[in-house]
Short mmCIF file of C-alpha atoms in Angstrom, two decimals:
data_model
loop_
_atom_site.label_atom_id
_atom_site.label_comp_id
_atom_site.label_asym_id
_atom_site.label_seq_id
_atom_site.Cartn_x
_atom_site.Cartn_y
_atom_site.Cartn_z
CA MET A 20 -25.11 -0.82 -9.91
CA THR A 21 -26.20 2.15 -12.00
CA SER A 22 -25.62 2.56 -15.74
CA ASP A 23 -25.31 5.49 -18.11
CA ALA A 24 -27.63 6.27 -21.02
CA ALA A 25 -25.76 3.84 -23.24
CA GLY A 26 -26.15 1.03 -20.72
CA ALA A 27 -22.50 1.01 -19.61
CA PRO A 28 -21.87 0.71 -15.86
CA THR A 29 -21.31 4.02 -14.10
CA PRO A 30 -17.66 4.21 -13.03
CA PHE A 31 -16.99 3.62 -9.37
CA ALA A 32 -15.43 7.07 -8.95
CA ASP A 33 -18.61 8.76 -10.20
CA ARG A 34 -20.88 6.60 -8.01
CA LEU A 35 -18.75 7.51 -5.03
CA ALA A 36 -18.81 11.23 -5.83
CA ASP A 37 -22.61 11.11 -6.03
CA ALA A 38 -22.80 9.40 -2.64
CA VAL A 39 -20.41 11.88 -0.99
CA GLU A 40 -22.39 14.87 -2.28
CA ARG A 41 -25.72 13.34 -1.30
CA LYS A 42 -24.69 12.41 2.24
CA ARG A 43 -22.05 15.06 2.92
CA SER A 44 -19.85 12.29 4.24
CA GLN A 45 -16.50 10.73 3.32
CA LEU A 46 -16.65 8.03 5.98
CA VAL A 47 -16.43 4.30 5.37
CA VAL A 48 -16.94 1.88 8.23
CA GLY A 49 -14.80 -1.22 8.28
CA LEU A 50 -16.58 -4.44 9.16
CA ASP A 51 -13.95 -6.37 11.16
CA PRO A 52 -16.07 -8.90 13.08
CA VAL A 53 -13.86 -10.51 15.75
CA VAL A 54 -16.01 -13.18 17.39
CA ASP A 55 -14.54 -12.59 20.85
CA LEU A 56 -15.49 -8.89 20.67
CA LEU A 57 -19.11 -9.34 19.63
CA PRO A 58 -21.85 -8.14 21.99
CA VAL A 59 -22.55 -10.66 24.70
CA GLU A 60 -25.84 -11.91 23.26
CA LEU A 61 -24.14 -12.73 19.95
CA ARG A 62 -20.95 -14.03 21.52
CA GLY A 63 -22.96 -16.67 23.34
CA GLU A 64 -24.52 -17.87 20.10
CA ALA A 65 -21.11 -17.99 18.42
CA ALA A 66 -19.86 -20.52 20.96
CA ALA A 67 -22.04 -23.21 19.35
CA GLY A 68 -19.62 -23.85 16.47
CA ARG A 69 -18.41 -22.32 13.23
CA ALA A 70 -21.78 -22.17 11.51
CA ALA A 71 -23.30 -20.47 14.55
CA ALA A 72 -20.36 -18.06 14.72
CA ALA A 73 -20.90 -17.12 11.06
CA GLY A 74 -24.57 -16.50 11.81
CA ALA A 75 -23.65 -14.26 14.74
CA VAL A 76 -21.18 -12.34 12.58
CA GLU A 77 -23.82 -11.90 9.90
CA ARG A 78 -26.35 -10.51 12.39
CA PHE A 79 -23.77 -8.21 13.93
CA CYS A 80 -22.61 -6.78 10.63
CA LYS A 81 -26.15 -6.28 9.34
CA GLY A 82 -26.98 -4.45 12.57
CA ILE A 83 -23.92 -2.21 12.15
CA VAL A 84 -24.88 -1.49 8.53
CA ASP A 85 -28.37 -0.43 9.58
CA ALA A 86 -26.97 1.77 12.37
CA VAL A 87 -24.35 3.63 10.33
CA ALA A 88 -26.10 3.82 6.94
CA PRO A 89 -27.40 7.39 7.41
CA TYR A 90 -23.89 8.72 8.09
CA VAL A 91 -21.51 6.85 5.78
CA VAL A 92 -21.06 6.27 2.06
CA GLY A 93 -19.88 2.69 2.31
CA VAL A 94 -18.65 -0.25 4.32
CA LYS A 95 -15.40 -2.13 4.02
CA PRO A 96 -15.73 -5.77 5.09
CA GLN A 97 -12.37 -7.26 6.04
CA VAL A 98 -12.61 -10.51 4.14
CA ALA A 99 -10.22 -12.44 6.39
CA PHE A 100 -12.61 -12.43 9.35
CA PHE A 101 -15.31 -14.01 7.19
CA GLU A 102 -12.98 -16.49 5.49
CA ALA A 103 -11.80 -17.72 8.90
CA LEU A 104 -15.30 -19.13 9.38
CA GLY A 105 -15.13 -21.27 6.24
CA SER A 106 -17.94 -21.61 3.75
CA ASP A 107 -20.46 -20.34 6.30
CA GLY A 108 -18.35 -17.23 6.72
CA TRP A 109 -18.17 -16.62 2.98
CA ARG A 110 -21.93 -16.98 2.76
CA ALA A 111 -22.24 -14.42 5.56
CA LEU A 112 -19.98 -12.05 3.60
CA GLU A 113 -22.24 -12.35 0.56
CA ILE A 114 -25.35 -11.69 2.65
CA VAL A 115 -23.82 -8.73 4.47
CA SER A 116 -22.58 -7.20 1.21
CA ARG A 117 -26.01 -7.54 -0.36
CA HIS A 118 -27.61 -6.03 2.75
CA ALA A 119 -25.25 -3.04 2.58
CA ARG A 120 -26.12 -2.46 -1.08
CA GLU A 121 -29.82 -2.60 -0.26
CA ALA A 122 -29.13 0.09 2.36
CA GLY A 123 -27.70 2.30 -0.39
CA LEU A 124 -24.04 1.85 0.56
CA LEU A 125 -20.99 1.09 -1.54
CA VAL A 126 -19.07 -2.07 -0.61
CA ILE A 127 -15.27 -2.15 -0.62
CA ALA A 128 -13.95 -5.67 -0.14
CA ASP A 129 -10.76 -5.42 1.91
CA ALA A 130 -9.14 -8.53 0.44
CA LYS A 131 -5.66 -7.26 -0.57
CA ARG A 132 -5.57 -9.82 -3.35
CA CYS A 133 -3.24 -10.15 -6.30
CA ASP A 134 -1.36 -12.80 -8.27
CA ILE A 135 -0.32 -13.48 -11.82
CA GLY A 136 -2.18 -14.74 -14.90
CA SER A 137 -5.28 -16.84 -14.43
CA THR A 138 -5.10 -16.53 -10.63
CA ALA A 139 -5.43 -12.75 -10.75
CA ARG A 140 -8.33 -13.14 -13.16
CA ALA A 141 -10.03 -15.49 -10.71
CA TYR A 142 -9.58 -13.01 -7.85
CA ALA A 143 -11.08 -10.25 -9.97
CA ALA A 144 -14.01 -12.49 -10.87
CA ALA A 145 -14.58 -13.39 -7.21
CA PHE A 146 -14.82 -9.82 -5.98
CA VAL A 147 -15.67 -7.25 -8.65
CA GLU A 148 -17.06 -8.95 -11.74
CA SER A 149 -20.73 -9.52 -12.49
CA ARG A 150 -21.78 -13.15 -12.70
CA ASP A 151 -24.83 -14.60 -14.43
CA GLY A 152 -26.55 -11.24 -14.45
CA GLU A 153 -26.00 -10.76 -10.72
CA PRO A 154 -24.07 -7.78 -9.35
CA PRO A 155 -20.51 -8.44 -8.17
CA LEU A 156 -19.76 -9.16 -4.53
CA ALA A 157 -18.31 -5.66 -4.06
CA ASP A 158 -18.13 -2.30 -5.78
CA ALA A 159 -14.37 -2.10 -5.19
CA VAL A 160 -11.53 -4.22 -3.82
CA THR A 161 -8.15 -3.60 -2.23
CA VAL A 162 -5.26 -4.99 -4.29
CA SER A 163 -1.53 -5.39 -3.72
CA PRO A 164 0.40 -4.00 -6.72
CA TYR A 165 3.74 -5.56 -5.82
CA LEU A 166 3.62 -8.23 -8.53
CA GLY A 167 3.52 -5.58 -11.25
CA ARG A 168 1.19 -4.43 -14.01
CA ASP A 169 0.30 -7.85 -15.41
CA SER A 170 -1.09 -8.88 -12.03
CA VAL A 171 -3.28 -5.76 -11.88
CA ASP A 172 -4.58 -5.99 -15.46
CA PRO A 173 -7.53 -8.32 -14.66
CA PHE A 174 -8.74 -5.84 -12.04
CA LEU A 175 -8.35 -2.95 -14.47
CA ALA A 176 -10.43 -4.94 -16.96
CA ALA A 177 -13.17 -5.15 -14.31
CA CYS A 178 -12.99 -1.37 -13.92
CA ARG A 179 -13.57 -0.97 -17.64
CA ARG A 180 -16.22 -3.66 -18.08
CA ASP A 181 -18.07 -3.69 -14.74
CA GLY A 182 -17.52 -0.19 -13.38
CA ALA A 183 -15.42 -1.56 -10.51
CA GLY A 184 -13.09 0.38 -8.27
CA LEU A 185 -9.59 -0.56 -7.07
CA PHE A 186 -7.57 0.58 -4.10
CA LEU A 187 -3.92 -0.32 -4.57
CA LEU A 188 -1.67 -0.52 -1.53
CA VAL A 189 0.75 2.41 -1.62
CA ARG A 190 1.76 3.24 1.95
CA THR A 191 -0.05 1.24 4.64
CA SER A 192 -0.78 2.21 8.25
CA ASN A 193 0.96 -0.61 10.11
CA ALA A 194 4.25 -0.01 11.93
CA GLY A 195 6.14 -2.56 9.83
CA ALA A 196 5.30 -0.75 6.58
CA ALA A 197 8.48 1.29 6.88
CA GLU A 198 10.65 -1.81 6.43
CA LEU A 199 9.71 -2.15 2.76
CA GLN A 200 7.55 0.77 1.67
CA ASP A 201 9.93 3.44 2.98
CA ALA A 202 13.04 1.70 1.64
CA VAL A 203 15.06 4.12 -0.52
CA LEU A 204 15.64 3.39 -4.20
CA ALA A 205 18.84 4.23 -6.06
CA ASP A 206 17.37 7.55 -7.22
CA GLY A 207 16.56 8.59 -3.66
CA ARG A 208 12.81 7.97 -3.81
CA PRO A 209 11.10 5.68 -1.29
CA VAL A 210 9.46 2.57 -2.71
CA TRP A 211 5.98 3.84 -1.87
CA ARG A 212 6.50 6.94 -4.03
CA HIS A 213 7.41 4.80 -7.05
CA VAL A 214 4.25 2.74 -6.48
CA ALA A 215 2.22 5.96 -6.24
CA GLU A 216 3.55 7.04 -9.63
CA LEU A 217 2.48 3.71 -11.11
CA VAL A 218 -0.99 4.04 -9.60
CA ASP A 219 -1.34 7.46 -11.20
CA GLN A 220 -0.26 6.08 -14.59
CA TRP A 221 -2.48 3.00 -14.40
CA GLY A 222 -5.47 5.14 -13.48
CA GLU A 223 -5.21 7.54 -16.43
CA ASP A 224 -7.73 5.62 -18.52
CA PHE A 225 -10.28 5.38 -15.73
CA VAL A 226 -10.96 9.02 -14.92
CA GLY A 227 -14.70 9.64 -14.70
CA ALA A 228 -16.91 12.63 -15.24
CA ARG A 229 -15.92 14.09 -11.86
CA GLY A 230 -12.21 14.13 -12.68
CA LEU A 231 -11.34 11.25 -10.36
CA SER A 232 -10.04 7.83 -11.28
CA SER A 233 -11.61 4.53 -10.27
CA VAL A 234 -8.05 3.32 -9.63
CA GLY A 235 -7.36 4.57 -6.12
CA ALA A 236 -4.76 4.05 -3.42
CA VAL A 237 -4.50 2.96 0.21
CA VAL A 238 -2.44 5.41 2.28
CA GLY A 239 -2.33 5.13 6.07
CA ALA A 240 -3.67 8.10 8.00
CA THR A 241 -1.12 7.34 10.71
CA VAL A 242 1.60 9.11 8.67
CA PRO A 243 0.10 12.57 7.92
CA ARG A 244 3.20 13.88 6.13
CA ILE A 245 3.04 11.03 3.62
CA VAL A 246 -0.70 11.62 3.11
CA GLY A 247 0.05 15.07 1.67
CA GLU A 248 2.95 13.82 -0.43
CA ALA A 249 0.85 10.94 -1.79
CA ARG A 250 -1.90 13.35 -2.83
CA ARG A 251 0.60 15.36 -4.87
CA GLU A 252 1.82 12.18 -6.60
CA MET A 253 -1.71 10.96 -7.33
CA PRO A 254 -3.90 14.02 -7.96
CA ARG A 255 -6.73 12.01 -9.59
CA ALA A 256 -6.78 8.98 -7.30
CA ILE A 257 -9.32 8.39 -4.58
CA ILE A 258 -7.24 7.79 -1.46
CA LEU A 259 -8.56 5.30 1.09
CA LEU A 260 -7.26 6.29 4.52
CA PRO A 261 -7.22 3.58 7.21
CA GLY A 262 -5.89 4.28 10.68
CA VAL A 263 -8.42 6.80 12.05
CA GLY A 264 -9.78 5.82 15.44
CA ALA A 265 -8.30 2.78 17.15
CA GLN A 266 -4.94 3.14 15.36
CA GLY A 267 -4.51 6.67 16.66
CA ALA A 268 -5.03 9.02 13.70
CA GLY A 269 -7.68 11.73 13.76
CA PRO A 270 -9.65 13.73 11.17
CA ALA A 271 -7.10 16.57 11.17
CA ASP A 272 -4.40 14.12 10.06
CA VAL A 273 -6.14 13.45 6.74
CA ALA A 274 -7.16 16.95 5.66
CA ARG A 275 -4.43 17.15 3.00
CA ALA A 276 -5.89 14.13 1.21
CA PHE A 277 -8.95 16.14 0.13
CA THR A 278 -7.29 18.84 -1.96
CA SER A 279 -8.54 17.21 -5.17
CA GLY A 280 -12.16 17.54 -4.10
CA PRO A 281 -14.63 16.41 -1.42
CA SER A 282 -14.84 12.87 -2.79
CA SER A 283 -11.12 12.47 -3.52
CA ALA A 284 -10.52 10.58 -0.27
CA LEU A 285 -12.33 8.20 2.04
CA VAL A 286 -11.65 7.83 5.74
CA ASN A 287 -12.04 4.32 7.09
CA ALA A 288 -12.84 3.68 10.75
CA SER A 289 -13.42 0.15 11.98
CA ARG A 290 -13.01 -0.86 15.61
CA SER A 291 -13.72 2.59 17.02
CA VAL A 292 -17.18 2.48 15.40
CA ILE A 293 -18.31 -1.13 15.41
CA TYR A 294 -17.17 -1.75 19.00
CA ALA A 295 -18.10 1.71 20.30
CA TYR A 296 -20.52 0.08 22.73
CA ARG A 297 -17.56 -1.20 24.76
CA ASP A 298 -16.64 2.39 25.64
CA ALA A 299 -20.17 3.73 26.05
CA PRO A 300 -22.16 1.39 28.27
CA PRO A 301 -25.01 0.84 28.73
CA ASP A 302 -25.78 1.89 25.16
CA ASP A 303 -27.13 -0.69 22.78
CA TRP A 304 -24.31 -1.67 20.40
CA ARG A 305 -26.23 -0.44 17.39
CA THR A 306 -26.96 2.94 18.99
CA ALA A 307 -23.33 3.36 20.02
CA ALA A 308 -22.07 2.54 16.52
CA GLY A 309 -24.49 4.96 14.89
CA ALA A 310 -23.58 7.77 17.28
CA GLU A 311 -19.85 7.33 16.73
CA ALA A 312 -20.30 7.16 12.95
CA ALA A 313 -22.33 10.37 13.02
CA ARG A 314 -19.70 12.14 15.14
CA LEU A 315 -16.78 10.99 13.02
CA SER A 316 -18.51 11.71 9.71
CA ALA A 317 -19.17 15.31 10.75
CA ALA A 318 -15.59 15.72 12.01
CA VAL A 319 -14.07 14.43 8.76
CA TRP A 320 -16.32 16.63 6.63
CA SER A 321 -15.28 19.65 8.64
CA ALA A 322 -11.58 18.77 8.51
CA ALA A 323 -11.76 18.21 4.74
CA GLY A 324 -12.84 21.84 4.31
CA TRP A 325 -15.71 21.26 1.94
#
């Protein structure tokens, strides 16, 4: 983690903007290690028990990091796949996150955590707070805002103290999102739009030197119309856009998210990159992942118009 001249941590939004400009990329690769989808040589090792499976997941994710590092600004480990492997899986998550940092990448923990009081503080400490002089597990974390401001406050404190980033769920990419997030309030607004307004308000105090806030939002790329509307509601937020690739969205669907600048949005691709080898035999899985990341990074940059 970098610091300014006064020794304060550089805000996440500014670190991200530097990475986007340096690499000419707005791509983040999601690390979603499903044991049954690992390359055959790792899948065989994983059959020896949970500890062995965690070791296979660690090797796979480190290989993906090495393959995509030249083309992406960060990785987004999906915490659930590591947690499913118990303490060995959590240890693998720590190792993979450290490896990604050493490769010069930002780490966004896709944990979707939140709760009230001391529980929220513990979640913030687990993911984005420095401990005993060591850097935090991740540079940023995904958070559910649906318990209200008091549940988000510990994460905002980490933004202020540790230079952390947040991505609050606003309008997600899954089909069932419409059941709640598109529900219409008494004033005619959908729920997601009200949440977007709150994200914009909560992020006011965390705008960095590049004009972007370290309090960002998750908006699914699978609903392009909402992507544009969300950008208008949150002009300073970095928008994290899942849904490109295996979920069906393409680079053209996210172009409207970038109107606040080249680093004002991040496109996340997971399965289409890390399992690209399944569609491109006989390529080595690392080579296939790197090639797909390079292709997608260039396509997003072009679509963003910068």
